Short mmCIF file of N, CA and C in Angstrom, two decimals:
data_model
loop_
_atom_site.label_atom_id
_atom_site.label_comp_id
_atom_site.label_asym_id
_atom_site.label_seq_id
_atom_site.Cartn_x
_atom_site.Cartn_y
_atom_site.Cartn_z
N UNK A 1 -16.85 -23.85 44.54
CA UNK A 1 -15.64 -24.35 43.91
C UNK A 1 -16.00 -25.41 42.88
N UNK A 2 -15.41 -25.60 41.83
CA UNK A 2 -15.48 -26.83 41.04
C UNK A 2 -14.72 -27.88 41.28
N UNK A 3 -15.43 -28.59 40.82
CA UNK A 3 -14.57 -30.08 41.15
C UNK A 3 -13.25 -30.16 40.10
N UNK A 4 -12.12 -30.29 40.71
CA UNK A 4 -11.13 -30.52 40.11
C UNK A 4 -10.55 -31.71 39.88
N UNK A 5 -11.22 -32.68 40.15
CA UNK A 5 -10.71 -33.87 39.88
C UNK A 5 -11.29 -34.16 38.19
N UNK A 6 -12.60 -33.93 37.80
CA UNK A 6 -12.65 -33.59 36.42
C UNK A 6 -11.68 -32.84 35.10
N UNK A 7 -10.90 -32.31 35.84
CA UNK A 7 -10.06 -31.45 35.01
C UNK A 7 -8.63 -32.43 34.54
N UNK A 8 -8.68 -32.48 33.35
CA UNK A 8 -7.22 -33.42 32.88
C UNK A 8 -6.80 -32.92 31.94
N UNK A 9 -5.55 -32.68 31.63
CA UNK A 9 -5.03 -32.44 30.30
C UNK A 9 -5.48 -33.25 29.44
N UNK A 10 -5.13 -32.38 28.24
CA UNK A 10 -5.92 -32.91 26.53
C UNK A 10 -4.46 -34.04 26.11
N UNK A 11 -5.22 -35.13 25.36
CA UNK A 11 -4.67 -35.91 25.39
C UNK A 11 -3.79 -35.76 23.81
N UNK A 12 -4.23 -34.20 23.17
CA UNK A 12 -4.02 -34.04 21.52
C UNK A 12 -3.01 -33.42 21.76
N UNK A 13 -1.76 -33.36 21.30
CA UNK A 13 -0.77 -32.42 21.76
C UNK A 13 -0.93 -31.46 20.84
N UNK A 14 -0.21 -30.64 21.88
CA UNK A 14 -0.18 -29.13 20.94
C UNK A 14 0.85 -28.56 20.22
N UNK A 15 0.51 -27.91 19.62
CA UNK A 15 2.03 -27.33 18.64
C UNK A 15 2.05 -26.07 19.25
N UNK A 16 3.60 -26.04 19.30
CA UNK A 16 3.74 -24.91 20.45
C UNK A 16 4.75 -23.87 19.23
N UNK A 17 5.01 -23.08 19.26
CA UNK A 17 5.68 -21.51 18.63
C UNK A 17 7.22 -22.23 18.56
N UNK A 18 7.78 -22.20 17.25
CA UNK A 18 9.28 -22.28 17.54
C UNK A 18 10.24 -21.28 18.19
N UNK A 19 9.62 -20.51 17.89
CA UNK A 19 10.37 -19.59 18.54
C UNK A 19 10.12 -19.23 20.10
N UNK A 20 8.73 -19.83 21.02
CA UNK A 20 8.15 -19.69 21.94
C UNK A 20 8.96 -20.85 22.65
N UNK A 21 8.84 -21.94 21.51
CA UNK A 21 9.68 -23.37 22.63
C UNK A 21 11.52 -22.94 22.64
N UNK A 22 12.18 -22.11 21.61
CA UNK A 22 13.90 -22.00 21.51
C UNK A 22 13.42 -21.09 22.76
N UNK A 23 12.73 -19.87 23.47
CA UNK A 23 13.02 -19.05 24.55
C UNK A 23 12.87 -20.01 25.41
N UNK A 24 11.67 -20.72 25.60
CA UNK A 24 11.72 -21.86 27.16
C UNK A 24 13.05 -22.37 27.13
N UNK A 25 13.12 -23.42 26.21
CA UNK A 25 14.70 -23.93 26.16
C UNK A 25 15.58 -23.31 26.73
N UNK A 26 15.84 -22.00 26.48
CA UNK A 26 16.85 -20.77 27.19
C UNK A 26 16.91 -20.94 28.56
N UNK A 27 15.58 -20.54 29.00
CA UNK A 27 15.10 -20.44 30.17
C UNK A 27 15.55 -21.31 30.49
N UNK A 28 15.28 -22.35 30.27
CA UNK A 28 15.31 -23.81 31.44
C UNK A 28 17.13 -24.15 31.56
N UNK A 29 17.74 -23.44 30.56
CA UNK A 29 18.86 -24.20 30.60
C UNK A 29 19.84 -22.95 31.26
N UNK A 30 18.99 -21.43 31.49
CA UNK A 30 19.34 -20.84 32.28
C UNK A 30 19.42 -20.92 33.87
N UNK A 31 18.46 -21.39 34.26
CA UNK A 31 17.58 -21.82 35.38
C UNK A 31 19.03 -23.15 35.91
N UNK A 32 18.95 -24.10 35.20
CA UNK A 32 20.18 -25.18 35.08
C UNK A 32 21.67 -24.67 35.45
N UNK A 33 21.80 -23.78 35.05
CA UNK A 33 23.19 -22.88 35.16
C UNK A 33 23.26 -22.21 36.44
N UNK A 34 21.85 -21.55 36.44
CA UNK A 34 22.36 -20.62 37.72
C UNK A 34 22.43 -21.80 38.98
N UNK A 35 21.40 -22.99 38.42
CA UNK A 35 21.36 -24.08 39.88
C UNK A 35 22.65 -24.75 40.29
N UNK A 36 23.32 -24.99 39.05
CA UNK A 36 24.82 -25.60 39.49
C UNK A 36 25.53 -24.85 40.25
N UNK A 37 25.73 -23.15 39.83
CA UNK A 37 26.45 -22.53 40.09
C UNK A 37 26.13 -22.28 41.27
N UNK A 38 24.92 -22.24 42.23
CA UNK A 38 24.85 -22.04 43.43
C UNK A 38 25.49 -23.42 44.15
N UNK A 39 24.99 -24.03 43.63
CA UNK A 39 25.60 -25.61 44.20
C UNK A 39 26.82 -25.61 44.40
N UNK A 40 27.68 -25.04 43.40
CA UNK A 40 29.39 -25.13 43.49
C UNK A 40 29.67 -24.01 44.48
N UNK A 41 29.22 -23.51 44.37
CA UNK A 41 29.39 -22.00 45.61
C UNK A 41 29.29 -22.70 47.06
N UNK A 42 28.29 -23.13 46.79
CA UNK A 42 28.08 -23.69 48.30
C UNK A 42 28.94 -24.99 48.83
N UNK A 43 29.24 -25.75 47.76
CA UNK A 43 30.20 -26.70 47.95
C UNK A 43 31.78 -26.44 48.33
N UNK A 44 32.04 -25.33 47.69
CA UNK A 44 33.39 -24.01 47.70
C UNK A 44 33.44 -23.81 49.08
N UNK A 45 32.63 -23.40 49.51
CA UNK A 45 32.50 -22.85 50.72
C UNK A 45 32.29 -23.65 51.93
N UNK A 46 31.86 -24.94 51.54
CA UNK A 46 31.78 -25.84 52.97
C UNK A 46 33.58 -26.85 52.83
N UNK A 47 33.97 -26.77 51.76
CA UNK A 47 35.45 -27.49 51.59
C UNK A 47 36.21 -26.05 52.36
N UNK A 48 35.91 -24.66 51.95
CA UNK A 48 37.18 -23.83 52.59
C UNK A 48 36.43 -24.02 54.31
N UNK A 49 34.98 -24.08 54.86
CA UNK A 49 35.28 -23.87 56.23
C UNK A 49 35.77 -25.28 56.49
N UNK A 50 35.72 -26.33 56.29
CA UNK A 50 36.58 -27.42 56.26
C UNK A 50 37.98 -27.36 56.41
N UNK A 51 38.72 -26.96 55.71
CA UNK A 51 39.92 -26.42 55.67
C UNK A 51 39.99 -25.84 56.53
N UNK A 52 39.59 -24.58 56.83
CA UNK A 52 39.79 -23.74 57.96
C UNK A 52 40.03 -24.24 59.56
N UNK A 53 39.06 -24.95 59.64
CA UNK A 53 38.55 -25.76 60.72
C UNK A 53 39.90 -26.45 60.98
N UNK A 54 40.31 -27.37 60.22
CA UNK A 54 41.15 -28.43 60.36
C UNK A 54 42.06 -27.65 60.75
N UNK A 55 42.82 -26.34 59.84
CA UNK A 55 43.71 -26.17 59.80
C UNK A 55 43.99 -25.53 61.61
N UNK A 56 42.83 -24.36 62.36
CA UNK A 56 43.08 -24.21 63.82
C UNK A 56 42.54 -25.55 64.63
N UNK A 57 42.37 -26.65 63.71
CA UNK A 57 42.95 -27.72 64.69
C UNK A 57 43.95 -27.72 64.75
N UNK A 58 44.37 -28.44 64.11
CA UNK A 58 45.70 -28.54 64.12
C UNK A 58 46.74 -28.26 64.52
N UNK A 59 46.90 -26.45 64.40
CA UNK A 59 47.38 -25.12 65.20
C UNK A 59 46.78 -25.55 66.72
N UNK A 60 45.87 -25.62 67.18
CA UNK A 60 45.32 -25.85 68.77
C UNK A 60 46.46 -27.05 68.94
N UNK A 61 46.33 -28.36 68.17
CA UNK A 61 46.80 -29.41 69.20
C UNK A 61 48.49 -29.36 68.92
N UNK A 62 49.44 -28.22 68.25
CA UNK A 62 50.66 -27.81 67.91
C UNK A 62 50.69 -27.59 69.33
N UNK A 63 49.89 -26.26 69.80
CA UNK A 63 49.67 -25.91 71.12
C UNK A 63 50.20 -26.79 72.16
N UNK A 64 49.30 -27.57 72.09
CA UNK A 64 48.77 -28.40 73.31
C UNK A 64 49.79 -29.35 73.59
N UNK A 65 50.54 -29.75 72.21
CA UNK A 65 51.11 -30.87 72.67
C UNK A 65 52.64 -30.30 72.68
N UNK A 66 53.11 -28.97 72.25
CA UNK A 66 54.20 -28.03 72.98
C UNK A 66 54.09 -27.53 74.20
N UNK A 67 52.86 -27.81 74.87
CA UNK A 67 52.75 -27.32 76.68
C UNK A 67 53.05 -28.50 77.05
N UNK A 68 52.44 -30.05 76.47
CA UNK A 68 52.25 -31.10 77.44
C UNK A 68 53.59 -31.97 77.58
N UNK A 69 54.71 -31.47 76.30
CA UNK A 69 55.66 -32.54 75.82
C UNK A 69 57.12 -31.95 76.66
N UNK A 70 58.23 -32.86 77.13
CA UNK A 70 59.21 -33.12 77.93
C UNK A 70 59.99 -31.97 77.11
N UNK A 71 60.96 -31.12 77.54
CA UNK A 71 61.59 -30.09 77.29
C UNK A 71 62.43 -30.62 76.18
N UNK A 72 62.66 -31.93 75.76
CA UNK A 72 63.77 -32.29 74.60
C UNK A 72 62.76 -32.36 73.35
N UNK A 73 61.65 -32.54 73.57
CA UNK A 73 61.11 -32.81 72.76
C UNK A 73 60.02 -31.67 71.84
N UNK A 74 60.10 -30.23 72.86
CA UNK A 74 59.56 -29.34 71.88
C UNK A 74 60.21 -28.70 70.73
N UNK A 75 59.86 -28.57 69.99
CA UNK A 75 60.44 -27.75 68.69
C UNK A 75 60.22 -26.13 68.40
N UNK A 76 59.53 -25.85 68.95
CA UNK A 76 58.95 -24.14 68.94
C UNK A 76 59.96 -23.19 69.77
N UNK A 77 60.19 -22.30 69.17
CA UNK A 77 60.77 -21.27 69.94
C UNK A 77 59.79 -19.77 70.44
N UNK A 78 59.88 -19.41 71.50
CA UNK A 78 59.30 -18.49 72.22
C UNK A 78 58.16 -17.38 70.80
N UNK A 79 58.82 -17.53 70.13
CA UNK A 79 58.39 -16.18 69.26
C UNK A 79 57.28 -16.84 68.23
N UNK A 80 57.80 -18.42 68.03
CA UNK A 80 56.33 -18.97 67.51
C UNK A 80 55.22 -19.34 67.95
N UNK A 81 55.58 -19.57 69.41
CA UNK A 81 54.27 -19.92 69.89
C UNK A 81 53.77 -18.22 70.85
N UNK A 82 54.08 -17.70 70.73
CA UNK A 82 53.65 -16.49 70.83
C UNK A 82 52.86 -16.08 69.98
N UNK A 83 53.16 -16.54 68.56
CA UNK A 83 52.15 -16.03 66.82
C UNK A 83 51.37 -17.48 67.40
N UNK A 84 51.51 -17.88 67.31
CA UNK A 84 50.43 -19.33 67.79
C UNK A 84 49.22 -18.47 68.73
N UNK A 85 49.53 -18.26 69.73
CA UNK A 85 48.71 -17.63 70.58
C UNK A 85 47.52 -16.49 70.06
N UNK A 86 48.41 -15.66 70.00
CA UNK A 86 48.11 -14.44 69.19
C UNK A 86 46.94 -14.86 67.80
N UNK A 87 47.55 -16.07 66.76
CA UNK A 87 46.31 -16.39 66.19
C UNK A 87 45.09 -17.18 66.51
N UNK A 88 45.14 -17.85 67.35
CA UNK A 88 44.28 -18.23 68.51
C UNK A 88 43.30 -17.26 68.88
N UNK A 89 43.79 -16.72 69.58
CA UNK A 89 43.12 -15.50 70.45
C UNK A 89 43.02 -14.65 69.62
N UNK A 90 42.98 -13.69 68.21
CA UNK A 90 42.54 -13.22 67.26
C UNK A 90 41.15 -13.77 66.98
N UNK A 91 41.26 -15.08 66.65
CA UNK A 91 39.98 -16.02 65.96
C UNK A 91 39.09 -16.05 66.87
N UNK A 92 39.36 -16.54 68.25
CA UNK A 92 38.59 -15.72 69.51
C UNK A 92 37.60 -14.28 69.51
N UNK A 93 38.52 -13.56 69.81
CA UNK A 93 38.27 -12.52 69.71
C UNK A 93 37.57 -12.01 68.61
N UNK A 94 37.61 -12.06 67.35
CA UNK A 94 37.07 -11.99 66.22
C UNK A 94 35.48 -12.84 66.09
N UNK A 95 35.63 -13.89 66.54
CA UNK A 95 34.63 -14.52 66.37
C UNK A 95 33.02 -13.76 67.59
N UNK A 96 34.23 -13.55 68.60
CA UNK A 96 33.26 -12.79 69.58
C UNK A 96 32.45 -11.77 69.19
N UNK A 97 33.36 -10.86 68.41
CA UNK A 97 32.70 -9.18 68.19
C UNK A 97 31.74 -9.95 67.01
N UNK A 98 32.12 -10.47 65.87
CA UNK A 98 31.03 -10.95 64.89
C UNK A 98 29.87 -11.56 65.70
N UNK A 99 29.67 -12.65 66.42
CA UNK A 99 28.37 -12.84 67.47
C UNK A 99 27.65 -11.57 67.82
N UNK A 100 28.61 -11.22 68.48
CA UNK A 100 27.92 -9.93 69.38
C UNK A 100 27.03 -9.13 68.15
N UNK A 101 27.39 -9.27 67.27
CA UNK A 101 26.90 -8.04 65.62
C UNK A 101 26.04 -8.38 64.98
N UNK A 102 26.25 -9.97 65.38
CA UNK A 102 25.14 -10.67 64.52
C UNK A 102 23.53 -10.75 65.83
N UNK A 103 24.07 -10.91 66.83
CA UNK A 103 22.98 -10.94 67.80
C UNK A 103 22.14 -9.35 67.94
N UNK A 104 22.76 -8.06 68.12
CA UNK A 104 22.28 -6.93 68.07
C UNK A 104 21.53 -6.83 66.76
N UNK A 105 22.36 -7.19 65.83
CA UNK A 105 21.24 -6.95 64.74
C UNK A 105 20.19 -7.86 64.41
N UNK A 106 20.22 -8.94 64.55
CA UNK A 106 18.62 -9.75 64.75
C UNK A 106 18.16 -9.14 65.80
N UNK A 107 18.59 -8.58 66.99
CA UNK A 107 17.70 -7.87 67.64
C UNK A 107 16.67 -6.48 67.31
N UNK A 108 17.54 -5.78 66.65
CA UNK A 108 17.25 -4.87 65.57
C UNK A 108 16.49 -5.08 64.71
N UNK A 109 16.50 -6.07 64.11
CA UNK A 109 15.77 -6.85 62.74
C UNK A 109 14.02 -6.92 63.66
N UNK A 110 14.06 -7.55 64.51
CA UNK A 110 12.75 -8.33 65.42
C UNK A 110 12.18 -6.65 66.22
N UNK A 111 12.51 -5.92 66.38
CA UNK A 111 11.77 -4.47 66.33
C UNK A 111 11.41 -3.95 65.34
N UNK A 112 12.23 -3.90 64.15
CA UNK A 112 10.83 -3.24 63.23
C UNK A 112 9.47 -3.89 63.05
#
């Protein structure tokens, strides 16, 4: 091997292609674009499971505090907290079969 600590850039600068440095430029400011745009994607997406989240809170403690509260004081009628339920136990249920799909197939994945 050679010693690489001998090795340094030239201290003469170089003249580089105008037209070689306007494509880097491109590049780099392509590179820049696509990086934000993943960034905002991903930022998009942690504000909606945010949202989401909050929002079957919320729905849960509607729940909770229409089971726990004195008969004058609930506001729900039979047929909403029935859709209450029902979306509850959807998200449940839903969330289950997606596990289950996601676990078989990493299992799947780890055999080939």
């Amino acid at each position: 091997m050679k010693d690489l600590i001998n090795i340094y850039e030239s201290s003469v600068p170089q003249k580089i292609d105008p037209k070689a440095q306007a494509e880097l430029k491109a590049i780099i400011a392509e590179t820049n674009r696509d990086i934000r745009e993943k960034g905002l994607k991903h930022w998009c997406f942690l504000a909606l499971l945010v949202l989401g989240a909050l929002g079957v809170i919320i729905v849960t403690i509607v729940k909770i505090l229409h089971l726990i509260l004195p008969e004058q004081y609930k506001w729900l009628n039979q047929e909403q907290i029935s859709k209450i339920e029902e979306f509850l136990t959807s998200g449940v249920i839903g969330g289950s079969i997606v596990g289950i799909y996601k676990s078989k197939a990493a299992g799947s994945n780890k055999e080939d």
